[in-house]
Amino acid sequence: MKLTFITGNQHKVKEAKGIFDKFGIKLEHADLGYPEIQGDLVDVARYGAKDAAGRFGQPVIVEDAGIFIKSLKWFPGPYSSYVQETLGNKGILKLMSDVEDRYAEFRSVIGYCTPKAEPKTFLGTVKGRIGYKERGKHGFAYDPLFYPEGYDKSFGELTTQEKNDFSHRRQSLEQFAHWYKEL
Ligand code: ITT
Ligand code: NA
């Protein structure tokens, strides 16, 4: 059975393919777009998966992800795309220049849906902290800001393979993969 990841983000596709290799799941990619409703990551992934599966006519996954910063009252969260495009990493660092509590987490919600069934969602989280400057050239978007718990390297300093060992995306996709293989 074919499974297609509907996303406009090539970095996500690369990471997801690396993760699914371990589970023997072959992944296709289509940049079909889908409406992103107002709401939390689960709402966005659920609605997006249902919409995309209906239009694509085949089983799909979509992902809504974001970075949640405790001292900013969990901002940007669901607004992570908008904030990345407007404030960017430098803007986040500026907001946090005097902030001591650097705790943050990345969250990923995978939404799976077929044209006929109701959507299912799978959450993955990784804990860490926001650095004081951008570090590293790997990864994308917020990666150079984020130091996973127990590491002195940012996600931007890890290879895709290293990030894939324990990232938020690894955890959401792994949960999905276990469930999917039971189908
Ligand atoms: P879609 O087409 O899949 O929606 P997107 O890039 O818009 O792609 P999201 O809305 O899920 O993805 O992501 C919200 C923001 O968080 C966006 O700016 C992403 O680049 C960023 N982001 C998501 N996952 C990330 C990760 O693993 N590392 C760094 N930044 C990430
Ligand atoms: Na998005």
XYZ file of C-alpha atoms and ligand atoms in Angstrom:
215
model
C 0.000 0.000 0.000
C 1.349 3.380 -0.974
C 1.905 6.072 1.656
C 2.475 9.694 0.676
C 3.823 12.516 2.858
C 2.042 15.745 1.953
C 4.397 18.604 2.823
C 6.105 21.603 1.297
C 9.221 21.035 3.398
C 11.976 18.954 1.775
C 13.956 18.706 5.030
C 11.031 16.903 6.638
C 10.875 14.483 3.709
C 14.571 13.672 4.017
C 14.290 13.049 7.752
C 11.097 11.002 7.415
C 12.602 8.763 4.721
C 15.630 8.095 6.937
C 13.381 7.175 9.860
C 10.987 5.007 7.832
C 13.904 3.041 6.325
C 14.367 1.479 9.771
C 10.759 0.315 9.727
C 10.698 -0.892 6.135
C 8.091 1.677 5.102
C 8.464 3.252 1.679
C 7.448 6.878 1.545
C 6.366 8.962 -1.424
C 6.239 12.736 -1.365
C 3.729 15.212 -2.821
C 3.631 18.964 -2.285
C -0.111 19.222 -2.574
C -0.782 21.780 0.137
C -3.700 21.704 2.560
C -5.594 24.271 4.604
C -3.995 24.929 8.002
C -6.849 25.698 10.381
C -6.497 27.738 13.585
C -5.822 25.479 16.514
C -3.204 23.316 18.158
C -0.858 20.956 16.306
C -3.295 18.051 16.652
C -6.187 20.038 15.166
C -4.030 21.142 12.221
C -2.685 17.639 11.525
C -6.092 15.980 11.844
C -7.902 18.411 9.582
C -5.024 18.619 7.095
C -4.696 14.832 6.778
C -8.412 14.417 6.166
C -8.505 17.173 3.566
C -5.375 15.954 1.759
C -6.450 12.290 1.713
C -9.803 13.294 0.252
C -8.278 15.331 -2.537
C -5.352 12.965 -3.214
C -7.525 9.852 -3.153
C -4.879 7.774 -1.321
C -3.511 7.264 2.201
C -1.444 10.244 3.339
C 0.477 11.589 6.282
C 0.899 15.272 7.077
C 2.871 16.806 9.925
C 2.385 19.912 12.011
C 5.426 20.780 14.098
C 6.611 23.660 16.225
C 8.916 24.883 18.939
C 7.437 25.711 22.358
C 9.452 28.028 24.634
C 8.486 27.959 28.297
C 9.599 31.477 29.303
C 7.619 32.880 26.351
C 4.445 31.175 27.590
C 5.020 28.374 25.074
C 5.245 30.782 22.146
C 5.607 30.369 19.168
C 4.004 26.883 19.276
C 1.382 26.674 16.531
C 2.667 29.992 15.143
C 6.154 28.587 14.503
C 5.960 28.944 10.705
C 4.849 32.549 10.861
C 7.425 33.429 13.516
C 10.241 31.747 11.599
C 9.351 33.839 8.547
C 8.969 37.123 10.441
C 11.086 37.286 13.630
C 13.392 34.451 12.599
C 15.984 32.938 14.926
C 17.621 36.307 15.557
C 14.287 37.744 16.688
C 13.749 34.860 19.114
C 17.238 35.359 20.546
C 16.519 39.047 21.013
C 13.249 38.309 22.847
C 15.210 36.001 25.136
C 18.359 38.029 25.676
C 17.615 38.589 29.384
C 15.803 35.334 29.988
C 17.458 32.778 32.234
C 14.996 29.890 31.893
C 15.905 28.566 28.433
C 13.652 25.468 28.537
C 11.980 24.605 25.225
C 10.580 21.635 23.410
C 10.010 20.643 19.839
C 6.737 18.902 19.112
C 5.663 17.009 16.022
C 2.187 15.715 15.300
C 1.725 13.284 12.432
C -1.764 13.054 10.975
C -2.638 9.931 8.995
C -5.783 9.535 6.917
C -7.229 7.500 4.064
C -9.962 8.775 1.734
C -12.616 6.788 3.627
C -11.528 6.598 7.274
C -11.232 9.173 10.047
C -7.786 10.681 10.723
C -5.403 9.423 13.445
C -2.672 11.498 15.090
C 0.683 10.670 16.712
C 2.639 13.092 18.951
C 6.396 13.235 19.455
C 8.250 15.606 21.797
C 11.906 16.348 22.477
C 13.031 18.439 25.453
C 15.881 20.900 25.411
C 16.885 24.523 25.679
C 17.389 27.610 23.559
C 21.041 28.624 23.141
C 22.418 32.160 23.252
C 23.363 32.177 19.591
C 22.759 30.148 16.447
C 25.043 27.164 16.083
C 25.569 24.722 13.216
C 24.764 24.398 9.547
C 22.824 21.125 9.519
C 19.072 20.837 9.722
C 16.722 23.764 9.109
C 14.702 26.607 10.638
C 14.967 26.508 14.461
C 17.598 23.744 14.578
C 20.607 26.040 15.211
C 18.830 27.437 18.307
C 17.831 24.183 19.971
C 20.057 22.140 22.298
C 18.461 18.795 23.111
C 18.616 17.765 26.769
C 21.935 16.158 27.654
C 23.765 17.488 24.578
C 26.299 20.280 24.179
C 25.471 20.428 20.485
C 22.486 22.085 18.836
C 20.292 20.236 16.344
C 22.103 22.389 13.781
C 25.362 20.705 14.732
C 23.984 17.169 14.438
C 23.821 15.237 11.179
C 20.392 14.211 9.918
C 21.106 10.694 11.114
C 22.029 11.858 14.617
C 18.956 14.100 14.846
C 16.826 11.219 13.573
C 17.929 9.007 16.450
C 15.780 10.865 18.967
C 14.075 13.953 17.501
C 10.410 14.896 17.956
C 9.894 13.720 14.362
C 11.550 10.390 15.109
C 9.176 9.827 17.997
C 5.971 10.778 16.193
C 6.926 8.782 13.087
C 8.058 5.787 15.126
C 4.734 5.661 16.963
C 2.938 5.930 13.668
C 5.132 3.196 12.122
C 4.396 0.727 14.939
C 0.673 1.331 14.582
C 0.763 1.273 10.764
C 2.572 -2.048 10.626
C -0.218 -3.619 12.672
C -2.846 -2.587 10.098
P 4.558 21.745 5.949
O 4.353 21.958 4.487
O 4.776 20.292 6.294
O 3.499 22.386 6.825
P 6.326 23.638 7.297
O 7.792 23.899 7.135
O 5.368 24.764 7.142
O 5.981 22.440 6.290
P 5.414 23.191 10.073
O 4.257 24.123 9.926
O 5.155 21.852 10.644
O 6.145 22.922 8.684
O 6.563 23.838 10.927
C 6.433 25.049 11.637
C 7.777 25.761 11.655
O 8.691 25.032 12.468
C 8.411 25.913 10.280
O 9.073 27.159 10.225
C 9.405 24.784 10.242
O 10.500 25.066 9.389
C 9.839 24.701 11.714
N 10.260 23.331 12.057
C 9.492 22.213 11.976
N 10.199 21.128 12.302
C 11.448 21.561 12.605
C 12.646 20.907 12.982
O 12.723 19.595 13.088
N 13.729 21.664 13.193
C 13.681 23.004 13.062
N 12.605 23.689 12.697
C 11.481 22.975 12.461
Na 3.098 24.404 7.767
